[in-house]
Amino acid sequence: MKLKTLLAAALITAVAAGCGGTGAASTQGAKTVTVYTADGLADWYKTRFEAFTAKTGIKVQTVEAGSGEVVSRLAKEKSNPQADVVVTLPPFIQKASKDGLLQKYAVPGSEQVKSVKADDYVAVADNYLCFIANKQAGTPKTFDELLDPKFKGKLQYSTPGQAGDGTAVLLLLQHVLGKQGAFDYLHKLEANNVGPSASTGKLQPKVSKGELLVANGDVQMNLASISVDKSAFGIFFPAGPDGKKVTLSLPYVMGLATGAPNSDGGKQLMEYLLTSEAQQTLASDAFGLPARSDVKPTDANFQAVQQSMTGVEAWSPDWTAVLTDLDADVSAYTKAVQG
């Protein structure tokens, strides 16, 4: 489902009312909005985009790829913009903002969003980092347990700096162990690691089949895979040295692209996705959590997400500081795992 990576190849799809589409990313006048999006919300997009088209007559087509790749594509097309709306993860949305790839737009309803937002982007769905384990592996209790030789060649995580979820792994370990402690830990973990992975989503079927025993992921993606694909793995949150389970808040964030060919249509779509009506369906459609604090779902999927987070503390980093340090941290990470 998800390939939140810098190197993932873009999967181009078009979504219209009642039907799928084909072709490349290009707007088709005022009746089409093009969305560049990190993968993971396809189930929600399908129902919401169909409803949006029925309501406005504006069709929506998506270019779906990794969280870094969608921003990289925006940058490459800066002189000839093709996207109207971008949806990606931190810190990539902050990078898009810093590089002038987003225009200011105060989306109606954004005052109800308490997580990630600025004058040119706003969270649209909340989510959290987690790990998954094949049932034959049991449920690892701590990060130290993942260093056990029994996981040699059976553990893999997506690469920090390339994958949104992989970057989150590094950030969480820095929070739990300190910066140098995180690099030291990942150096040790490399003995068990299969190797770099440009895709978080592709790790799911490998864990389900038993090719891997442990991998990283995120709550929304993994619960959807368990429900829809009947994946044979469970979600877990390893504890740090103090015995506490902590995870990283990792929302999907949207912004209006600079030079958007259909800026008005893009604004309408962003406004719709942040309405209470649309936010209410995030869990039921895709195991996502509403970004709006005033929307309180009660459906079974929402309860499943809440239950999965029982006893786990959610932490939100300073994403601006994360972006400032990212290049140096990725360089230090690379040195640590290759050393």
Coordinates of C-alpha atoms in Angstrom, one line a residue:
M1 CA 0.0 0.0 0.0
K2 CA 2.6 2.6 1.0
L3 CA 6.0 3.3 -0.5
K4 CA 7.0 6.5 1.4
T5 CA 10.4 6.8 -0.2
L6 CA 12.6 9.2 -2.0
L7 CA 13.5 6.6 -4.6
A8 CA 10.1 4.9 -5.2
A9 CA 8.9 5.0 -8.8
A10 CA 5.8 7.0 -9.2
L11 CA 2.6 5.1 -9.7
I12 CA 0.3 7.3 -11.8
T13 CA -3.4 6.8 -11.4
A14 CA -6.4 8.9 -12.2
V15 CA -9.5 8.9 -10.0
A16 CA -12.8 10.2 -11.3
A17 CA -16.3 9.8 -10.2
G18 CA -17.2 6.2 -10.4
C19 CA -14.2 5.2 -12.5
G20 CA -10.4 4.9 -12.7
G21 CA -8.2 6.7 -15.2
T22 CA -5.0 6.4 -17.0
G23 CA -2.2 8.5 -18.4
A24 CA 0.4 11.0 -17.1
A25 CA 0.0 13.8 -14.7
S26 CA -1.5 16.7 -16.5
T27 CA -4.4 19.0 -15.7
Q28 CA -7.3 19.1 -18.0
G29 CA -8.6 22.6 -17.5
A30 CA -10.6 23.8 -14.6
K31 CA -12.5 20.5 -14.4
T32 CA -9.5 18.5 -13.2
V33 CA -7.3 18.8 -10.1
T34 CA -4.0 17.0 -10.0
V35 CA -2.7 15.7 -6.6
Y36 CA 0.9 14.5 -6.0
T37 CA 0.6 12.3 -3.0
A38 CA 2.5 10.0 -0.7
D39 CA 0.9 6.6 -0.9
G40 CA -1.2 5.2 1.8
L41 CA -4.6 7.0 1.6
A42 CA -5.9 5.4 -1.6
D43 CA -8.9 3.9 0.0
W44 CA -9.9 7.2 1.5
Y45 CA -9.1 9.1 -1.7
K46 CA -11.4 6.9 -3.7
T47 CA -14.6 7.6 -1.8
R48 CA -13.7 11.2 -1.1
F49 CA -12.7 12.1 -4.6
E50 CA -15.8 10.5 -6.0
A51 CA -17.9 12.6 -3.6
F52 CA -16.0 15.7 -4.4
T53 CA -16.5 15.2 -8.1
A54 CA -20.2 14.6 -7.6
K55 CA -20.5 17.8 -5.6
T56 CA -18.4 20.1 -7.8
G57 CA -18.0 18.5 -11.2
I58 CA -14.2 18.7 -10.8
K59 CA -12.4 15.4 -11.4
V60 CA -9.3 14.4 -9.4
Q61 CA -6.3 12.6 -10.8
T62 CA -3.4 11.5 -8.6
V63 CA 0.3 10.8 -9.0
E64 CA 1.2 8.5 -6.1
A65 CA 4.7 7.9 -5.0
G66 CA 7.0 8.1 -2.0
S67 CA 6.9 11.0 0.4
G68 CA 10.2 12.3 -0.8
E69 CA 9.7 11.5 -4.4
V70 CA 6.5 13.7 -4.7
V71 CA 8.5 16.7 -3.4
S72 CA 11.4 15.9 -5.7
R73 CA 9.0 15.8 -8.6
L74 CA 7.6 19.2 -7.7
A75 CA 11.1 20.6 -7.6
K76 CA 11.9 19.2 -11.1
E77 CA 8.8 20.7 -12.5
K78 CA 9.2 24.1 -10.8
S79 CA 9.5 25.9 -14.1
N80 CA 6.5 24.1 -15.5
P81 CA 4.2 23.1 -12.6
Q82 CA 1.9 20.2 -13.2
A83 CA 0.5 19.6 -9.7
D84 CA -2.2 21.5 -7.9
V85 CA -2.1 19.9 -4.5
V86 CA 0.7 17.9 -2.7
V87 CA 0.2 15.5 0.2
T88 CA 3.3 14.1 1.9
L89 CA 4.9 13.5 5.3
P90 CA 7.2 15.5 7.5
P91 CA 9.9 16.6 7.1
F92 CA 9.4 16.5 3.3
I93 CA 6.5 18.9 3.5
Q94 CA 8.7 21.3 5.4
K95 CA 11.3 20.9 2.6
A96 CA 8.7 21.7 0.0
S97 CA 7.9 24.9 1.9
K98 CA 11.5 25.9 2.4
D99 CA 12.2 25.4 -1.3
G100 CA 9.3 27.7 -2.3
L101 CA 7.2 24.8 -3.8
L102 CA 4.1 25.7 -1.8
Q103 CA 1.9 28.8 -1.8
K104 CA 0.2 30.3 1.2
Y105 CA -3.4 29.2 1.7
A106 CA -5.4 29.2 4.9
V107 CA -7.6 26.2 4.4
P108 CA -11.0 26.6 6.1
G109 CA -11.1 24.4 9.1
S110 CA -7.4 24.5 9.7
E111 CA -8.0 26.4 12.9
Q112 CA -9.2 23.0 14.3
V113 CA -5.9 21.2 13.4
K114 CA -3.6 21.0 16.3
S115 CA -0.8 19.0 14.8
V116 CA 1.4 20.0 11.9
K117 CA 0.5 23.2 10.1
A118 CA 1.9 26.5 8.8
D119 CA 0.7 29.2 6.5
D120 CA 1.4 27.0 3.4
Y121 CA 0.5 23.5 4.7
V122 CA -1.8 21.7 7.1
A123 CA -2.2 18.2 8.3
V124 CA -5.0 16.3 6.7
A125 CA -4.7 12.9 8.5
D126 CA -2.9 11.8 11.7
N127 CA -0.9 8.6 11.9
Y128 CA 1.9 7.0 14.0
L129 CA 5.1 5.1 13.4
C130 CA 5.0 1.4 14.5
F131 CA 6.7 -1.9 13.8
I132 CA 5.3 -5.2 12.6
A133 CA 6.2 -8.8 13.4
N134 CA 5.3 -12.0 11.7
K135 CA 3.3 -14.2 14.1
Q136 CA 6.0 -16.8 14.3
A137 CA 8.3 -14.2 15.8
G138 CA 6.0 -13.4 18.6
T139 CA 6.0 -9.8 19.8
P140 CA 9.4 -8.3 20.5
K141 CA 9.2 -6.2 23.7
T142 CA 12.2 -3.9 23.5
F143 CA 14.6 -2.4 21.0
D144 CA 17.4 -4.4 22.5
E145 CA 15.5 -7.6 21.7
L146 CA 15.7 -6.8 18.0
L147 CA 19.5 -7.2 18.3
D148 CA 19.1 -10.9 19.0
P149 CA 20.9 -13.1 16.4
K150 CA 17.6 -14.9 15.8
F151 CA 16.6 -11.9 13.6
K152 CA 19.7 -12.1 11.5
G153 CA 18.6 -11.7 7.8
K154 CA 15.0 -11.6 9.0
L155 CA 14.8 -7.9 9.9
Q156 CA 14.6 -4.8 7.6
Y157 CA 13.6 -1.2 7.9
S158 CA 13.2 1.5 5.3
T159 CA 16.1 3.8 4.8
P160 CA 16.2 7.1 6.7
G161 CA 16.4 10.1 4.5
Q162 CA 14.7 8.3 1.7
A163 CA 11.5 6.9 3.3
G164 CA 9.2 8.9 5.5
D165 CA 8.7 5.9 7.9
G166 CA 12.4 5.1 7.8
T167 CA 13.3 8.7 8.7
A168 CA 10.8 8.4 11.6
V169 CA 12.7 5.3 12.9
L170 CA 15.9 7.3 13.1
L171 CA 14.1 10.3 14.8
L172 CA 12.4 8.0 17.3
L173 CA 15.6 6.3 18.3
Q174 CA 17.3 9.7 18.7
H175 CA 14.5 10.7 21.0
V176 CA 14.7 7.5 23.0
L177 CA 18.5 6.9 23.0
G178 CA 20.0 10.3 22.2
K179 CA 21.6 11.1 18.8
Q180 CA 24.8 9.2 19.3
G181 CA 23.0 6.4 21.1
A182 CA 20.7 6.0 18.1
F183 CA 23.7 5.7 15.7
D184 CA 25.4 3.2 18.0
Y185 CA 22.2 1.1 18.2
L186 CA 21.7 1.1 14.4
H187 CA 25.3 0.1 13.9
K188 CA 24.6 -3.0 16.1
L189 CA 21.3 -3.6 14.4
E190 CA 23.0 -3.7 11.0
A191 CA 24.2 -7.3 11.8
N192 CA 20.5 -8.4 11.5
N193 CA 19.4 -6.0 8.8
V194 CA 18.8 -7.4 5.3
G195 CA 19.9 -4.1 3.8
P196 CA 18.6 -0.8 2.5
S197 CA 15.0 -0.6 1.5
A198 CA 13.6 2.3 -0.5
S199 CA 10.1 1.1 0.3
T200 CA 8.3 0.7 3.6
G201 CA 5.1 -0.7 2.0
K202 CA 7.0 -3.5 0.2
L203 CA 8.2 -4.8 3.6
Q204 CA 4.6 -5.7 4.6
P205 CA 4.1 -8.7 2.3
K206 CA 7.6 -10.0 3.2
V207 CA 6.7 -10.0 6.9
S208 CA 3.3 -11.5 6.2
K209 CA 4.9 -14.4 4.2
G210 CA 7.7 -14.9 6.8
E211 CA 10.5 -13.8 4.5
L212 CA 11.1 -11.2 7.2
L213 CA 10.2 -11.5 10.9
V214 CA 10.3 -7.8 11.7
A215 CA 10.0 -4.5 9.8
N216 CA 9.0 -0.9 10.4
G217 CA 5.7 0.6 9.3
D218 CA 2.9 2.9 10.5
V219 CA -0.4 2.3 12.2
Q220 CA -2.7 3.4 9.4
M221 CA -0.9 1.4 6.7
N222 CA -0.5 -1.7 8.7
L223 CA -4.0 -1.9 10.2
A224 CA -5.4 -1.5 6.7
S225 CA -3.2 -4.3 5.4
I226 CA -4.2 -6.6 8.2
S227 CA -7.9 -5.8 7.5
V228 CA -8.0 -5.7 3.7
D229 CA -5.1 -8.0 2.7
K230 CA -5.4 -10.3 5.7
S231 CA -1.7 -9.9 6.4
A232 CA -0.2 -12.3 8.9
F233 CA 1.5 -9.9 11.2
G234 CA 0.9 -7.9 14.3
I235 CA 1.7 -4.3 15.3
F236 CA 4.1 -3.6 18.1
F237 CA 5.9 -0.7 19.8
P238 CA 9.3 -1.7 21.3
A239 CA 10.2 -0.1 24.6
G240 CA 13.3 1.8 25.3
P241 CA 15.8 1.4 28.2
D242 CA 13.3 3.0 30.6
G243 CA 10.7 0.4 29.7
K244 CA 8.4 3.0 28.2
K245 CA 6.8 2.6 24.8
V246 CA 7.0 5.8 22.7
T247 CA 6.1 6.4 19.1
L248 CA 6.4 9.3 16.6
S249 CA 3.4 11.2 15.3
L250 CA 3.6 11.1 11.5
P251 CA 0.7 12.9 9.8
Y252 CA -0.1 13.3 6.2
V253 CA 0.2 17.0 5.4
M254 CA -1.2 18.8 2.3
G255 CA -0.3 22.1 0.6
L256 CA -1.2 24.1 -2.5
A257 CA 1.6 23.8 -5.1
T258 CA 3.3 27.0 -6.3
G259 CA 2.1 27.9 -9.8
A260 CA -0.7 25.3 -9.6
P261 CA -2.4 25.1 -13.0
N262 CA -5.8 24.8 -11.3
S263 CA -5.3 26.7 -8.1
D264 CA -9.0 27.4 -7.5
G265 CA -9.8 23.7 -8.0
G266 CA -7.0 22.7 -5.7
K267 CA -8.2 25.1 -3.0
Q268 CA -11.7 23.6 -3.3
L269 CA -10.4 20.1 -2.9
M270 CA -8.2 21.0 0.1
E271 CA -11.2 22.7 1.7
Y272 CA -13.3 19.6 1.1
L273 CA -10.8 17.2 2.5
L274 CA -10.7 19.2 5.7
T275 CA -14.4 19.4 6.2
S276 CA -15.9 17.5 9.2
E277 CA -17.8 15.3 6.7
A278 CA -14.6 14.1 5.0
Q279 CA -12.6 13.9 8.1
Q280 CA -15.2 11.7 9.8
T281 CA -14.6 9.0 7.2
L282 CA -10.8 8.7 7.5
A283 CA -10.9 5.8 10.0
S284 CA -13.8 3.9 8.4
D285 CA -12.3 4.1 4.9
A286 CA -8.6 3.8 5.6
F287 CA -7.8 3.4 9.4
G288 CA -6.6 7.1 9.3
L289 CA -7.2 9.5 12.1
P290 CA -8.8 12.9 11.6
A291 CA -6.5 15.9 11.7
R292 CA -9.3 18.1 13.0
S293 CA -9.5 17.9 16.8
D294 CA -13.3 18.6 16.7
V295 CA -14.0 15.4 14.7
K296 CA -14.6 12.4 16.9
P297 CA -15.2 9.1 15.0
T298 CA -16.8 6.2 16.9
D299 CA -16.6 3.5 14.2
A300 CA -14.9 0.1 14.7
N301 CA -11.8 1.0 12.7
F302 CA -11.2 4.1 14.8
Q303 CA -11.5 2.0 17.9
A304 CA -9.0 -0.5 16.5
V305 CA -6.5 2.3 16.0
Q306 CA -7.1 3.6 19.6
Q307 CA -6.7 0.1 21.0
S308 CA -3.4 -0.4 19.1
M309 CA -2.0 2.7 20.8
T310 CA -2.9 1.6 24.3
G311 CA 0.0 2.2 26.7
V312 CA 2.0 4.1 24.0
E313 CA 3.1 7.7 24.4
A314 CA 2.9 9.7 21.2
W315 CA 5.7 12.2 20.6
S316 CA 5.8 15.1 18.1
P317 CA 9.2 16.5 17.1
D318 CA 10.1 20.0 16.0
W319 CA 9.9 19.3 12.3
T320 CA 11.7 22.6 11.3
A321 CA 14.6 21.5 13.5
V322 CA 14.5 18.0 12.0
L323 CA 14.8 19.4 8.5
T324 CA 17.7 21.6 9.5
D325 CA 19.6 18.6 10.9
L326 CA 18.4 16.0 8.4
D327 CA 21.4 16.0 5.9
A328 CA 23.9 15.8 8.7
D329 CA 21.9 13.1 10.5
V330 CA 21.5 11.0 7.4
S331 CA 25.2 11.3 6.7
A332 CA 26.0 10.2 10.3
Y333 CA 23.5 7.4 9.9
T334 CA 25.1 6.2 6.7
K335 CA 28.6 6.2 8.3
A336 CA 27.3 4.3 11.3
V337 CA 25.8 1.4 9.4
Q338 CA 28.7 1.2 6.9
G339 CA 31.3 1.4 9.6

